[in-house]
PDB file of C-alpha atoms in Angstrom:
ATOM      1  CA  MET A   1      95.416 205.969 -77.133  1.00  0.00           C
ATOM      2  CA  THR A   2      92.796 206.357 -74.472  1.00  0.00           C
ATOM      3  CA  ILE A   3      92.173 209.927 -73.379  1.00  0.00           C
ATOM      4  CA  MET A   4      90.663 210.259 -69.925  1.00  0.00           C
ATOM      5  CA  ALA A   5      88.273 213.083 -69.351  1.00  0.00           C
ATOM      6  CA  PHE A   6      88.240 214.718 -65.939  1.00  0.00           C
ATOM      7  CA  SER A   7      85.171 216.508 -64.774  1.00  0.00           C
ATOM      8  CA  THR A   8      85.856 219.701 -62.923  1.00  0.00           C
ATOM      9  CA  ARG A   9      83.787 220.747 -59.976  1.00  0.00           C
ATOM     10  CA  PRO A  10      82.880 224.419 -59.967  1.00  0.00           C
ATOM     11  CA  LEU A  11      83.784 226.509 -56.984  1.00  0.00           C
ATOM     12  CA  GLY A  12      80.874 227.340 -54.783  1.00  0.00           C
ATOM     13  CA  PRO A  13      80.079 230.216 -52.455  1.00  0.00           C
ATOM     14  CA  LEU A  14      80.114 229.844 -48.689  1.00  0.00           C
ATOM     15  CA  ASN A  15      76.419 230.080 -47.967  1.00  0.00           C
ATOM     16  CA  THR A  16      76.836 229.613 -44.230  1.00  0.00           C
ATOM     17  CA  GLN A  17      79.202 230.892 -41.575  1.00  0.00           C
ATOM     18  CA  PRO A  18      81.536 227.909 -41.127  1.00  0.00           C
ATOM     19  CA  SER A  19      83.697 227.344 -38.112  1.00  0.00           C
ATOM     20  CA  VAL A  20      87.478 227.475 -38.469  1.00  0.00           C
ATOM     21  CA  ALA A  21      89.700 224.472 -37.775  1.00  0.00           C
ATOM     22  CA  MET A  22      92.247 225.063 -35.025  1.00  0.00           C
ATOM     23  CA  PRO A  23      95.182 222.954 -33.805  1.00  0.00           C
ATOM     24  CA  GLU A  24      94.228 220.786 -30.879  1.00  0.00           C
ATOM     25  CA  THR A  25      95.565 222.158 -27.616  1.00  0.00           C
ATOM     26  CA  ILE A  26      97.399 219.410 -25.802  1.00  0.00           C
ATOM     27  CA  ARG A  27      97.414 219.774 -22.045  1.00  0.00           C
ATOM     28  CA  LEU A  28     100.627 218.409 -20.626  1.00  0.00           C
ATOM     29  CA  LEU A  29     101.095 216.977 -17.160  1.00  0.00           C
ATOM     30  CA  PRO A  30     104.105 217.132 -14.833  1.00  0.00           C
ATOM     31  CA  ARG A  31     104.821 213.511 -15.722  1.00  0.00           C
ATOM     32  CA  SER A  32     104.677 214.215 -19.477  1.00  0.00           C
ATOM     33  CA  PRO A  33     107.976 213.916 -21.378  1.00  0.00           C
ATOM     34  CA  ALA A  34     109.970 217.155 -21.195  1.00  0.00           C
ATOM     35  CA  ARG A  35     110.761 216.802 -24.893  1.00  0.00           C
ATOM     36  CA  ALA A  36     107.136 217.725 -25.631  1.00  0.00           C
ATOM     37  CA  LEU A  37     108.052 221.325 -24.686  1.00  0.00           C
ATOM     38  CA  MET A  38     110.862 221.642 -27.211  1.00  0.00           C
ATOM     39  CA  THR A  39     110.550 223.645 -30.403  1.00  0.00           C
ATOM     40  CA  ASP A  40     112.330 221.226 -32.740  1.00  0.00           C
ATOM     41  CA  PHE A  41     114.386 222.997 -35.414  1.00  0.00           C
ATOM     42  CA  THR A  42     114.182 219.961 -37.700  1.00  0.00           C
ATOM     43  CA  LEU A  43     110.436 220.633 -37.883  1.00  0.00           C
ATOM     44  CA  ILE A  44     110.149 224.398 -37.365  1.00  0.00           C
ATOM     45  CA  GLN A  45     112.471 226.928 -38.981  1.00  0.00           C
ATOM     46  CA  PRO A  46     114.693 228.561 -36.334  1.00  0.00           C
ATOM     47  CA  ARG A  47     114.700 232.356 -36.110  1.00  0.00           C
ATOM     48  CA  VAL A  48     118.201 233.457 -37.042  1.00  0.00           C
ATOM     49  CA  ILE A  49     119.924 236.750 -37.730  1.00  0.00           C
ATOM     50  CA  GLN A  50     123.259 237.671 -39.290  1.00  0.00           C
ATOM     51  CA  ALA A  51     125.914 238.920 -36.880  1.00  0.00           C
ATOM     52  CA  ASP A  52     126.498 242.130 -38.859  1.00  0.00           C
ATOM     53  CA  THR A  53     122.820 243.193 -38.787  1.00  0.00           C
ATOM     54  CA  PRO A  54     122.151 246.645 -37.229  1.00  0.00           C
ATOM     55  CA  ILE A  55     120.609 246.304 -33.781  1.00  0.00           C
ATOM     56  CA  ASP A  56     117.485 248.318 -34.674  1.00  0.00           C
ATOM     57  CA  GLU A  57     116.789 245.919 -37.535  1.00  0.00           C
ATOM     58  CA  ALA A  58     117.132 243.010 -35.104  1.00  0.00           C
ATOM     59  CA  HIS A  59     114.636 244.674 -32.774  1.00  0.00           C
ATOM     60  CA  LEU A  60     112.108 244.969 -35.601  1.00  0.00           C
ATOM     61  CA  LYS A  61     112.638 241.334 -36.555  1.00  0.00           C
ATOM     62  CA  MET A  62     111.841 240.294 -32.992  1.00  0.00           C
ATOM     63  CA  ARG A  63     108.742 242.486 -32.808  1.00  0.00           C
ATOM     64  CA  TYR A  64     107.248 241.402 -36.102  1.00  0.00           C
ATOM     65  CA  GLY A  65     108.237 237.777 -35.569  1.00  0.00           C
ATOM     66  CA  GLY A  66     106.772 237.679 -32.069  1.00  0.00           C
ATOM     67  CA  VAL A  67     109.965 236.189 -30.609  1.00  0.00           C
ATOM     68  CA  ARG A  68     112.249 237.142 -27.750  1.00  0.00           C
ATOM     69  CA  LEU A  69     115.378 235.319 -28.919  1.00  0.00           C
ATOM     70  CA  LEU A  70     117.271 235.113 -32.197  1.00  0.00           C
ATOM     71  CA  LEU A  71     120.133 232.743 -32.994  1.00  0.00           C
ATOM     72  CA  VAL A  72     123.068 234.767 -34.315  1.00  0.00           C
ATOM     73  CA  VAL A  73     124.812 233.186 -37.301  1.00  0.00           C
ATOM     74  CA  ASP A  74     127.913 233.940 -39.339  1.00  0.00           C
ATOM     75  CA  GLU A  75     128.368 233.691 -43.100  1.00  0.00           C
ATOM     76  CA  ARG A  76     128.672 229.869 -42.845  1.00  0.00           C
ATOM     77  CA  GLN A  77     125.380 229.701 -40.892  1.00  0.00           C
ATOM     78  CA  HIS A  78     127.253 228.619 -37.768  1.00  0.00           C
ATOM     79  CA  CYS A  79     125.796 229.929 -34.534  1.00  0.00           C
ATOM     80  CA  THR A  80     128.023 232.492 -32.811  1.00  0.00           C
ATOM     81  CA  GLY A  81     125.624 233.311 -29.982  1.00  0.00           C
ATOM     82  CA  VAL A  82     122.126 234.488 -29.183  1.00  0.00           C
ATOM     83  CA  LEU A  83     120.413 237.852 -29.064  1.00  0.00           C
ATOM     84  CA  THR A  84     117.599 238.275 -26.562  1.00  0.00           C
ATOM     85  CA  ALA A  85     114.966 240.953 -26.174  1.00  0.00           C
ATOM     86  CA  LYS A  86     116.552 241.887 -22.855  1.00  0.00           C
ATOM     87  CA  GLU A  87     119.760 242.923 -24.637  1.00  0.00           C
ATOM     88  CA  VAL A  88     117.888 244.831 -27.347  1.00  0.00           C
ATOM     89  CA  ILE A  89     115.341 246.609 -25.157  1.00  0.00           C
ATOM     90  CA  GLY A  90     117.411 246.991 -21.992  1.00  0.00           C
ATOM     91  CA  GLY A  91     120.070 248.946 -23.809  1.00  0.00           C
ATOM     92  CA  ARG A  92     122.968 248.406 -21.377  1.00  0.00           C
ATOM     93  CA  ARG A  93     125.061 246.427 -23.847  1.00  0.00           C
ATOM     94  CA  ILE A  94     124.149 248.806 -26.643  1.00  0.00           C
ATOM     95  CA  THR A  95     125.379 251.762 -24.584  1.00  0.00           C
ATOM     96  CA  GLN A  96     128.590 249.902 -23.720  1.00  0.00           C
ATOM     97  CA  ALA A  97     129.224 249.100 -27.392  1.00  0.00           C
ATOM     98  CA  MET A  98     128.727 252.762 -28.320  1.00  0.00           C
ATOM     99  CA  GLN A  99     131.068 254.017 -25.585  1.00  0.00           C
ATOM    100  CA  GLN A 100     133.793 251.417 -26.141  1.00  0.00           C
ATOM    101  CA  ARG A 101     133.864 251.861 -29.925  1.00  0.00           C
ATOM    102  CA  GLY A 102     132.977 255.555 -30.156  1.00  0.00           C
ATOM    103  CA  ILE A 103     130.067 254.851 -32.490  1.00  0.00           C
ATOM    104  CA  THR A 104     126.453 255.938 -32.820  1.00  0.00           C
ATOM    105  CA  HIS A 105     123.418 253.826 -31.963  1.00  0.00           C
ATOM    106  CA  GLU A 106     122.776 253.223 -35.670  1.00  0.00           C
ATOM    107  CA  GLU A 107     126.232 251.652 -36.033  1.00  0.00           C
ATOM    108  CA  VAL A 108     125.753 249.056 -33.290  1.00  0.00           C
ATOM    109  CA  THR A 109     125.421 245.546 -34.727  1.00  0.00           C
ATOM    110  CA  VAL A 110     124.088 242.287 -33.350  1.00  0.00           C
ATOM    111  CA  SER A 111     127.595 240.844 -32.887  1.00  0.00           C
ATOM    112  CA  MET A 112     128.462 243.669 -30.482  1.00  0.00           C
ATOM    113  CA  VAL A 113     125.676 242.886 -28.014  1.00  0.00           C
ATOM    114  CA  GLN A 114     125.008 239.163 -28.457  1.00  0.00           C
ATOM    115  CA  THR A 115     125.710 236.595 -25.767  1.00  0.00           C
ATOM    116  CA  PRO A 116     128.445 234.435 -27.337  1.00  0.00           C
ATOM    117  CA  CYS A 117     128.118 230.656 -27.419  1.00  0.00           C
ATOM    118  CA  HIS A 118     130.869 230.043 -24.860  1.00  0.00           C
ATOM    119  CA  LYS A 119     128.774 231.889 -22.251  1.00  0.00           C
ATOM    120  CA  LEU A 120     125.589 229.904 -22.936  1.00  0.00           C
ATOM    121  CA  LEU A 121     124.324 226.855 -21.081  1.00  0.00           C
ATOM    122  CA  ALA A 122     122.569 224.071 -22.939  1.00  0.00           C
ATOM    123  CA  MET A 123     121.118 220.613 -22.431  1.00  0.00           C
ATOM    124  CA  SER A 124     121.588 217.654 -24.740  1.00  0.00           C
ATOM    125  CA  LEU A 125     118.599 216.105 -26.469  1.00  0.00           C
ATOM    126  CA  GLU A 126     119.597 212.780 -24.963  1.00  0.00           C
ATOM    127  CA  GLN A 127     119.420 214.211 -21.461  1.00  0.00           C
ATOM    128  CA  LEU A 128     116.130 215.990 -22.180  1.00  0.00           C
ATOM    129  CA  ALA A 129     114.624 212.740 -23.485  1.00  0.00           C
ATOM    130  CA  SER A 130     115.194 211.133 -20.086  1.00  0.00           C
ATOM    131  CA  LEU A 131     113.313 213.860 -18.161  1.00  0.00           C
ATOM    132  CA  THR A 132     109.683 214.527 -17.355  1.00  0.00           C
ATOM    133  CA  ILE A 133     108.439 218.123 -17.230  1.00  0.00           C
ATOM    134  CA  ASP A 134     108.551 217.834 -13.439  1.00  0.00           C
ATOM    135  CA  ASP A 135     112.231 216.810 -13.619  1.00  0.00           C
ATOM    136  CA  LEU A 136     113.002 219.678 -15.993  1.00  0.00           C
ATOM    137  CA  VAL A 137     111.314 222.273 -13.793  1.00  0.00           C
ATOM    138  CA  ARG A 138     113.317 221.129 -10.780  1.00  0.00           C
ATOM    139  CA  ALA A 139     116.548 221.082 -12.798  1.00  0.00           C
ATOM    140  CA  LEU A 140     115.951 224.668 -13.981  1.00  0.00           C
ATOM    141  CA  GLU A 141     114.762 226.036 -10.646  1.00  0.00           C
ATOM    142  CA  SER A 142     117.664 228.494 -10.412  1.00  0.00           C
ATOM    143  CA  PHE A 143     118.288 229.019 -14.150  1.00  0.00           C
ATOM    144  CA  GLY A 144     118.061 232.760 -14.660  1.00  0.00           C
ATOM    145  CA  GLU A 145     117.440 232.824 -18.410  1.00  0.00           C
ATOM    146  CA  GLN A 146     114.236 232.811 -20.471  1.00  0.00           C
ATOM    147  CA  HIS A 147     115.342 230.169 -22.982  1.00  0.00           C
ATOM    148  CA  LEU A 148     117.116 226.830 -22.823  1.00  0.00           C
ATOM    149  CA  LEU A 149     118.993 225.617 -25.897  1.00  0.00           C
ATOM    150  CA  ILE A 150     118.864 221.910 -26.724  1.00  0.00           C
ATOM    151  CA  THR A 151     121.763 220.299 -28.607  1.00  0.00           C
ATOM    152  CA  ASP A 152     122.350 217.017 -30.397  1.00  0.00           C
ATOM    153  CA  ARG A 153     125.012 215.400 -32.581  1.00  0.00           C
ATOM    154  CA  ILE A 154     124.860 213.851 -36.021  1.00  0.00           C
ATOM    155  CA  GLU A 155     127.158 210.835 -35.799  1.00  0.00           C
ATOM    156  CA  MET A 156     130.666 212.107 -34.952  1.00  0.00           C
ATOM    157  CA  GLN A 157     130.119 215.727 -35.995  1.00  0.00           C
ATOM    158  CA  HIS A 158     130.239 218.760 -33.739  1.00  0.00           C
ATOM    159  CA  PRO A 159     127.153 219.512 -31.627  1.00  0.00           C
ATOM    160  CA  ARG A 160     124.341 221.429 -33.275  1.00  0.00           C
ATOM    161  CA  ILE A 161     121.484 223.417 -31.794  1.00  0.00           C
ATOM    162  CA  ARG A 162     118.512 221.114 -32.244  1.00  0.00           C
ATOM    163  CA  GLY A 163     115.826 223.168 -30.532  1.00  0.00           C
ATOM    164  CA  ILE A 164     114.765 225.495 -27.776  1.00  0.00           C
ATOM    165  CA  ILE A 165     112.475 225.578 -24.745  1.00  0.00           C
ATOM    166  CA  SER A 166     111.133 228.857 -23.388  1.00  0.00           C
ATOM    167  CA  ALA A 167     110.277 229.505 -19.765  1.00  0.00           C
ATOM    168  CA  SER A 168     106.764 230.661 -20.552  1.00  0.00           C
ATOM    169  CA  ASP A 169     106.071 227.440 -22.494  1.00  0.00           C
ATOM    170  CA  ILE A 170     106.457 225.465 -19.277  1.00  0.00           C
ATOM    171  CA  GLY A 171     103.870 227.540 -17.455  1.00  0.00           C
ATOM    172  CA  ARG A 172     101.414 227.521 -20.356  1.00  0.00           C
ATOM    173  CA  SER A 173     101.767 223.795 -20.963  1.00  0.00           C
ATOM    174  CA  LEU A 174     100.877 223.024 -17.363  1.00  0.00           C
ATOM    175  CA  GLY A 175      98.042 225.544 -17.283  1.00  0.00           C
ATOM    176  CA  SER A 176      99.648 227.470 -14.444  1.00  0.00           C
ATOM    177  CA  ASP A 177      98.301 230.863 -13.453  1.00  0.00           C
ATOM    178  CA  LEU A 178     101.025 233.229 -14.619  1.00  0.00           C
ATOM    179  CA  SER A 179      99.045 236.393 -13.919  1.00  0.00           C
ATOM    180  CA  ALA A 180     101.636 237.308 -11.303  1.00  0.00           C
ATOM    181  CA  LEU A 181     104.236 237.151 -14.062  1.00  0.00           C
ATOM    182  CA  PRO A 182     102.729 238.924 -17.086  1.00  0.00           C
ATOM    183  CA  GLU A 183     106.066 238.560 -18.855  1.00  0.00           C
ATOM    184  CA  ALA A 184     108.266 235.496 -18.421  1.00  0.00           C
ATOM    185  CA  ARG A 185     111.490 236.823 -16.979  1.00  0.00           C
ATOM    186  CA  SER A 186     113.392 233.597 -16.396  1.00  0.00           C
ATOM    187  CA  PHE A 187     113.056 229.890 -15.746  1.00  0.00           C
ATOM    188  CA  ALA A 188     113.624 230.641 -12.075  1.00  0.00           C
ATOM    189  CA  ASP A 189     110.560 232.930 -12.022  1.00  0.00           C
ATOM    190  CA  ILE A 190     108.356 230.487 -13.912  1.00  0.00           C
ATOM    191  CA  CYS A 191     109.502 227.536 -11.831  1.00  0.00           C
ATOM    192  CA  GLN A 192     108.620 229.419  -8.653  1.00  0.00           C
ATOM    193  CA  VAL A 193     105.056 229.839  -9.896  1.00  0.00           C
ATOM    194  CA  VAL A 194     104.782 226.314 -11.264  1.00  0.00           C
ATOM    195  CA  MET A 195     106.195 224.699  -8.136  1.00  0.00           C
ATOM    196  CA  GLY A 196     103.622 226.537  -6.110  1.00  0.00           C
ATOM    197  CA  HIS A 197     101.071 224.348  -7.874  1.00  0.00           C
ATOM    198  CA  GLU A 198     102.410 221.210  -6.216  1.00  0.00           C
ATOM    199  CA  LEU A 199     104.059 219.361  -9.063  1.00  0.00           C
TER     200      LEU A 199
END
């Protein structure tokens, strides 16, 4: 039997101050495919939260995760709706849940303040694939939400949420000056700024 010997290389100190590799920033154009804006959940883990989670815990998950939307799931991991930062921070739905149920703030759960699926608008992946960013901006000109859900189907199964596009991603991808909108409030707001740049 032949035994192969492997030589090990010792670890060495960093004698210089090396640069750090960073992902290449891709500048998109109005004519670029709109699909380039989508966060694809087959590639990036979606941010989800259980429906029975206390609302304060959901708020912390958003803060530490740096996200403004969580997909709400049940015990079968089926999406029942979405929870946005507006619902968590704004407090109107939280107050309503407390008054209607006679409970304390600590007892309010995600399911009580989420926006259920039947009230959400979405776009199919097939439709998105046929659009440029310019087309998408014009299609969402009056869409008053911060996030757009993208759906697809696996063969003959029910639709699934395939990904998401945020309003602020559109502005950033096109290099638009969003200083007038320090916080992306809706697609309508972002589109107003972006369209002012003569798409």
